[in-house]
């Protein structure tokens, strides 16, 4: 039986800690909401927008994201998107927002059976609208070529893997790009930021089509080991 159906028919267990009684328990919900803040990778790759995230990619939050993306627990989309919406509200100004999800590689979409980032973006936009904040989703970006799985790649390998990896979809490319101006904030959306290579490449593809994304928002940020890492700021 698919995992999403099991969540409906069996007594729920918290995806973050395994405690019975709720899909996400209050303690793990608090960890997920964390403290929305600017967590831009350091050093940032060229062209990377300012990055905000709800919390760090550790512990219960890491387990929730993996369960949602890789193990079919799609019911987790709603609490994850709630954290994303809170972070967008914290990081963006008062202008209406257009959320642009970073596309998944086609093999990953086939393996997972769903598009995790687009799902989060659409639910987060709904949360923002319910709170009175104008928000839409524009699936502007598509893969230009095959992209390898980023897991296990070094910073340099991630940059090489993603070089010219995205383009703006034909339906949006051209004069339509001028639709987004000073009256609307374009926000890149992803689930996790590690080195920032994916978001920098997505921002480059948008700039190439005349769309400026000055902000990127994720559910979580990976704290890198060694001399570089996530730069926390206001």
mmCIF file of C-alpha atoms in Angstrom:
data_model
loop_
_atom_site.group_PDB
_atom_site.id
_atom_site.type_symbol
_atom_site.label_atom_id
_atom_site.label_comp_id
_atom_site.label_asym_id
_atom_site.label_seq_id
_atom_site.Cartn_x
_atom_site.Cartn_y
_atom_site.Cartn_z
ATOM 1 C CA UNK A 1 0.000 0.000 0.000
ATOM 2 C CA UNK A 2 1.401 3.465 -0.885
ATOM 3 C CA UNK A 3 2.805 5.399 2.057
ATOM 4 C CA UNK A 4 0.362 8.276 1.526
ATOM 5 C CA UNK A 5 -2.567 5.854 1.996
ATOM 6 C CA UNK A 6 -0.967 4.296 5.064
ATOM 7 C CA UNK A 7 -0.892 7.755 6.656
ATOM 8 C CA UNK A 8 -4.680 7.853 6.258
ATOM 9 C CA UNK A 9 -5.600 4.383 7.544
ATOM 10 C CA UNK A 10 -3.013 3.723 10.291
ATOM 11 C CA UNK A 11 -2.539 5.600 13.567
ATOM 12 C CA UNK A 12 -0.098 8.381 12.672
ATOM 13 C CA UNK A 13 3.462 8.559 13.927
ATOM 14 C CA UNK A 14 5.472 11.733 13.854
ATOM 15 C CA UNK A 15 7.698 11.827 10.786
ATOM 16 C CA UNK A 16 10.316 13.720 12.763
ATOM 17 C CA UNK A 17 10.696 11.612 15.917
ATOM 18 C CA UNK A 18 8.370 8.600 15.549
ATOM 19 C CA UNK A 19 6.132 9.536 18.487
ATOM 20 C CA UNK A 20 2.558 8.254 18.086
ATOM 21 C CA UNK A 21 -0.448 10.516 17.735
ATOM 22 C CA UNK A 22 0.295 13.039 14.972
ATOM 23 C CA UNK A 23 1.906 13.318 11.565
ATOM 24 C CA UNK A 24 4.192 15.965 13.086
ATOM 25 C CA UNK A 25 4.223 16.303 16.872
ATOM 26 C CA UNK A 26 4.287 19.722 18.599
ATOM 27 C CA UNK A 27 7.975 19.436 19.480
ATOM 28 C CA UNK A 28 8.973 18.657 15.880
ATOM 29 C CA UNK A 29 6.619 21.349 14.589
ATOM 30 C CA UNK A 30 8.504 23.857 16.731
ATOM 31 C CA UNK A 31 11.790 22.571 15.312
ATOM 32 C CA UNK A 32 10.435 22.811 11.763
ATOM 33 C CA UNK A 33 9.288 26.396 12.203
ATOM 34 C CA UNK A 34 12.633 27.122 13.809
ATOM 35 C CA UNK A 35 13.668 30.712 13.359
ATOM 36 C CA UNK A 36 13.266 32.044 9.800
ATOM 37 C CA UNK A 37 16.485 33.845 8.971
ATOM 38 C CA UNK A 38 18.923 34.716 6.233
ATOM 39 C CA UNK A 39 21.179 31.683 5.837
ATOM 40 C CA UNK A 40 23.214 32.338 2.710
ATOM 41 C CA UNK A 41 25.973 29.782 1.982
ATOM 42 C CA UNK A 42 29.470 31.126 2.534
ATOM 43 C CA UNK A 43 31.199 31.594 0.239
ATOM 44 C CA UNK A 44 28.198 32.171 -2.028
ATOM 45 C CA UNK A 45 28.456 31.152 -5.694
ATOM 46 C CA UNK A 46 28.311 34.033 -8.182
ATOM 47 C CA UNK A 47 24.797 35.284 -8.815
ATOM 48 C CA UNK A 48 23.239 33.678 -5.759
ATOM 49 C CA UNK A 49 20.285 35.676 -4.397
ATOM 50 C CA UNK A 50 19.920 36.324 -0.685
ATOM 51 C CA UNK A 51 18.848 32.995 0.869
ATOM 52 C CA UNK A 52 16.345 32.576 3.685
ATOM 53 C CA UNK A 53 15.358 29.312 5.357
ATOM 54 C CA UNK A 54 13.034 28.244 8.151
ATOM 55 C CA UNK A 55 15.634 26.225 10.014
ATOM 56 C CA UNK A 56 18.691 23.980 9.696
ATOM 57 C CA UNK A 57 18.746 20.686 7.800
ATOM 58 C CA UNK A 58 19.260 18.498 10.856
ATOM 59 C CA UNK A 59 17.430 16.110 13.158
ATOM 60 C CA UNK A 60 13.663 15.929 12.856
ATOM 61 C CA UNK A 61 13.520 18.433 9.995
ATOM 62 C CA UNK A 62 15.930 16.380 7.912
ATOM 63 C CA UNK A 63 13.877 13.230 8.547
ATOM 64 C CA UNK A 64 10.644 15.011 7.576
ATOM 65 C CA UNK A 65 12.058 16.323 4.301
ATOM 66 C CA UNK A 66 13.478 12.921 3.342
ATOM 67 C CA UNK A 67 10.191 11.202 4.201
ATOM 68 C CA UNK A 68 8.299 13.710 2.053
ATOM 69 C CA UNK A 69 10.629 13.646 -0.941
ATOM 70 C CA UNK A 70 11.870 10.082 -1.048
ATOM 71 C CA UNK A 71 9.468 7.902 0.931
ATOM 72 C CA UNK A 72 6.108 8.981 -0.378
ATOM 73 C CA UNK A 73 4.808 10.703 2.770
ATOM 74 C CA UNK A 74 3.153 13.420 0.723
ATOM 75 C CA UNK A 75 0.880 14.439 3.610
ATOM 76 C CA UNK A 76 3.966 16.174 5.020
ATOM 77 C CA UNK A 77 3.714 18.752 2.239
ATOM 78 C CA UNK A 78 1.312 20.881 4.280
ATOM 79 C CA UNK A 79 3.459 21.353 7.436
ATOM 80 C CA UNK A 80 6.603 21.824 5.337
ATOM 81 C CA UNK A 81 4.849 24.391 3.148
ATOM 82 C CA UNK A 82 3.626 26.198 6.270
ATOM 83 C CA UNK A 83 7.224 26.653 7.391
ATOM 84 C CA UNK A 84 8.136 27.812 3.889
ATOM 85 C CA UNK A 85 5.306 30.379 3.869
ATOM 86 C CA UNK A 86 6.378 31.794 7.241
ATOM 87 C CA UNK A 87 9.910 32.184 5.910
ATOM 88 C CA UNK A 88 8.749 33.915 2.724
ATOM 89 C CA UNK A 89 6.706 36.332 4.832
ATOM 90 C CA UNK A 90 9.753 37.022 7.014
ATOM 91 C CA UNK A 91 12.257 37.439 4.186
ATOM 92 C CA UNK A 92 10.255 39.277 1.544
ATOM 93 C CA UNK A 93 8.920 42.821 1.650
ATOM 94 C CA UNK A 94 5.230 43.706 1.411
ATOM 95 C CA UNK A 95 4.951 43.416 -2.381
ATOM 96 C CA UNK A 96 2.969 40.549 -3.933
ATOM 97 C CA UNK A 97 5.184 37.518 -4.512
ATOM 98 C CA UNK A 98 5.574 35.152 -7.431
ATOM 99 C CA UNK A 99 7.089 31.869 -6.300
ATOM 100 C CA UNK A 100 9.285 30.089 -8.844
ATOM 101 C CA UNK A 101 10.012 26.464 -7.855
ATOM 102 C CA UNK A 102 13.361 24.953 -8.777
ATOM 103 C CA UNK A 103 12.588 22.017 -11.096
ATOM 104 C CA UNK A 104 13.530 18.458 -10.205
ATOM 105 C CA UNK A 105 15.470 16.287 -12.626
ATOM 106 C CA UNK A 106 13.172 14.126 -14.746
ATOM 107 C CA UNK A 107 14.537 10.802 -13.413
ATOM 108 C CA UNK A 108 13.899 12.011 -9.846
ATOM 109 C CA UNK A 109 10.332 12.962 -10.737
ATOM 110 C CA UNK A 110 9.691 9.510 -12.182
ATOM 111 C CA UNK A 111 11.242 7.799 -9.152
ATOM 112 C CA UNK A 112 9.340 9.845 -6.587
ATOM 113 C CA UNK A 113 6.021 9.952 -8.402
ATOM 114 C CA UNK A 114 5.477 13.601 -7.460
ATOM 115 C CA UNK A 115 7.117 17.013 -7.805
ATOM 116 C CA UNK A 116 8.064 17.887 -4.205
ATOM 117 C CA UNK A 117 9.239 21.478 -4.629
ATOM 118 C CA UNK A 118 6.378 22.581 -6.868
ATOM 119 C CA UNK A 119 3.943 21.018 -4.411
ATOM 120 C CA UNK A 120 5.474 22.984 -1.549
ATOM 121 C CA UNK A 121 5.424 26.225 -3.553
ATOM 122 C CA UNK A 122 1.738 25.856 -4.431
ATOM 123 C CA UNK A 123 0.719 25.119 -0.843
ATOM 124 C CA UNK A 124 2.909 27.940 0.501
ATOM 125 C CA UNK A 125 1.273 30.374 -1.940
ATOM 126 C CA UNK A 126 -2.114 29.238 -0.640
ATOM 127 C CA UNK A 127 -1.007 29.851 2.959
ATOM 128 C CA UNK A 128 0.173 33.353 2.058
ATOM 129 C CA UNK A 129 -3.078 34.177 0.270
ATOM 130 C CA UNK A 130 -5.081 32.928 3.265
ATOM 131 C CA UNK A 131 -3.110 35.383 5.398
ATOM 132 C CA UNK A 132 -3.962 38.229 3.023
ATOM 133 C CA UNK A 133 -0.664 38.264 1.104
ATOM 134 C CA UNK A 134 -1.018 38.142 -2.724
ATOM 135 C CA UNK A 135 0.987 35.150 -3.954
ATOM 136 C CA UNK A 136 1.137 33.112 -7.150
ATOM 137 C CA UNK A 137 3.271 30.274 -8.499
ATOM 138 C CA UNK A 138 4.961 30.431 -11.907
ATOM 139 C CA UNK A 139 6.662 27.258 -13.157
ATOM 140 C CA UNK A 140 9.116 29.249 -15.245
ATOM 141 C CA UNK A 141 12.093 26.908 -15.106
ATOM 142 C CA UNK A 142 12.677 23.581 -16.845
ATOM 143 C CA UNK A 143 15.822 21.422 -17.142
ATOM 144 C CA UNK A 144 17.899 22.223 -20.221
ATOM 145 C CA UNK A 145 19.738 18.905 -20.078
ATOM 146 C CA UNK A 146 20.214 15.849 -17.900
ATOM 147 C CA UNK A 147 21.370 16.680 -14.357
ATOM 148 C CA UNK A 148 23.131 14.179 -12.113
ATOM 149 C CA UNK A 149 22.004 13.601 -8.525
ATOM 150 C CA UNK A 150 23.683 16.262 -6.369
ATOM 151 C CA UNK A 151 24.013 14.007 -3.309
ATOM 152 C CA UNK A 152 27.646 13.317 -2.471
ATOM 153 C CA UNK A 153 29.084 15.874 -4.898
ATOM 154 C CA UNK A 154 31.674 18.414 -3.786
ATOM 155 C CA UNK A 155 31.074 22.147 -4.128
ATOM 156 C CA UNK A 156 33.037 22.275 -7.392
ATOM 157 C CA UNK A 157 31.281 19.183 -8.751
ATOM 158 C CA UNK A 158 27.885 20.718 -7.944
ATOM 159 C CA UNK A 159 28.772 23.867 -9.863
ATOM 160 C CA UNK A 160 29.960 21.825 -12.863
ATOM 161 C CA UNK A 161 26.918 19.546 -12.725
ATOM 162 C CA UNK A 162 24.550 22.530 -12.783
ATOM 163 C CA UNK A 163 26.308 24.753 -15.320
ATOM 164 C CA UNK A 164 23.637 25.953 -17.782
ATOM 165 C CA UNK A 165 21.326 23.237 -16.425
ATOM 166 C CA UNK A 166 18.080 25.260 -16.490
ATOM 167 C CA UNK A 167 16.223 27.456 -18.940
ATOM 168 C CA UNK A 168 12.981 29.380 -18.904
ATOM 169 C CA UNK A 169 10.130 27.381 -20.443
ATOM 170 C CA UNK A 170 9.218 28.364 -23.991
ATOM 171 C CA UNK A 171 5.737 29.434 -22.894
ATOM 172 C CA UNK A 172 7.315 32.119 -20.662
ATOM 173 C CA UNK A 173 10.386 33.109 -22.669
ATOM 174 C CA UNK A 174 10.168 36.416 -24.463
ATOM 175 C CA UNK A 175 8.045 39.513 -23.862
ATOM 176 C CA UNK A 176 6.098 37.769 -21.093
ATOM 177 C CA UNK A 177 9.197 38.044 -18.893
ATOM 178 C CA UNK A 178 8.570 41.797 -18.619
ATOM 179 C CA UNK A 179 5.425 41.041 -16.606
ATOM 180 C CA UNK A 180 7.510 40.851 -13.437
ATOM 181 C CA UNK A 181 8.651 44.305 -12.454
ATOM 182 C CA UNK A 182 9.099 46.428 -9.373
ATOM 183 C CA UNK A 183 5.482 45.830 -8.322
ATOM 184 C CA UNK A 184 6.061 42.113 -7.720
ATOM 185 C CA UNK A 185 8.775 40.155 -5.913
ATOM 186 C CA UNK A 186 10.047 37.019 -7.673
ATOM 187 C CA UNK A 187 11.145 34.410 -5.123
ATOM 188 C CA UNK A 188 13.007 31.214 -5.964
ATOM 189 C CA UNK A 189 11.801 28.234 -3.917
ATOM 190 C CA UNK A 190 13.594 24.976 -3.073
ATOM 191 C CA UNK A 191 13.469 22.501 -0.211
ATOM 192 C CA UNK A 192 17.133 22.683 0.893
ATOM 193 C CA UNK A 193 20.128 24.935 0.269
ATOM 194 C CA UNK A 194 23.618 23.451 0.669
ATOM 195 C CA UNK A 195 26.260 25.178 -1.466
ATOM 196 C CA UNK A 196 23.794 27.457 -3.256
ATOM 197 C CA UNK A 197 24.821 26.126 -6.692
ATOM 198 C CA UNK A 198 21.284 25.052 -7.632
ATOM 199 C CA UNK A 199 19.705 28.368 -6.674
ATOM 200 C CA UNK A 200 22.490 30.367 -8.353
ATOM 201 C CA UNK A 201 21.937 28.462 -11.613
ATOM 202 C CA UNK A 202 18.169 28.950 -11.361
ATOM 203 C CA UNK A 203 18.674 32.690 -10.818
ATOM 204 C CA UNK A 204 21.019 32.838 -13.834
ATOM 205 C CA UNK A 205 18.418 31.196 -16.082
ATOM 206 C CA UNK A 206 15.806 33.716 -14.957
ATOM 207 C CA UNK A 207 18.145 36.672 -15.539
ATOM 208 C CA UNK A 208 18.825 35.373 -19.031
ATOM 209 C CA UNK A 209 15.091 35.726 -19.714
ATOM 210 C CA UNK A 210 14.884 39.168 -18.131
ATOM 211 C CA UNK A 211 13.445 38.088 -14.767
ATOM 212 C CA UNK A 212 15.235 39.184 -11.586
ATOM 213 C CA UNK A 213 14.930 36.988 -8.482
ATOM 214 C CA UNK A 214 16.502 38.835 -5.569
ATOM 215 C CA UNK A 215 15.413 36.296 -2.950
ATOM 216 C CA UNK A 216 15.570 32.520 -2.550
ATOM 217 C CA UNK A 217 13.677 30.683 0.194
ATOM 218 C CA UNK A 218 14.016 27.074 1.378
ATOM 219 C CA UNK A 219 12.606 24.969 4.171
ATOM 220 C CA UNK A 220 16.066 24.158 5.508
ATOM 221 C CA UNK A 221 19.732 25.056 5.146
ATOM 222 C CA UNK A 222 22.613 22.617 5.433
ATOM 223 C CA UNK A 223 25.400 23.702 7.733
ATOM 224 C CA UNK A 224 28.605 22.787 5.944
ATOM 225 C CA UNK A 225 31.648 21.552 7.819
ATOM 226 C CA UNK A 226 35.077 23.077 7.649
ATOM 227 C CA UNK A 227 36.118 26.653 7.029
ATOM 228 C CA UNK A 228 33.007 27.595 5.052
ATOM 229 C CA UNK A 229 29.360 27.228 5.903
ATOM 230 C CA UNK A 230 26.073 29.029 6.199
ATOM 231 C CA UNK A 231 26.312 32.715 6.953
ATOM 232 C CA UNK A 232 23.529 33.526 9.400
ATOM 233 C CA UNK A 233 22.257 37.046 9.310
ATOM 234 C CA UNK A 234 19.264 39.302 9.576
#
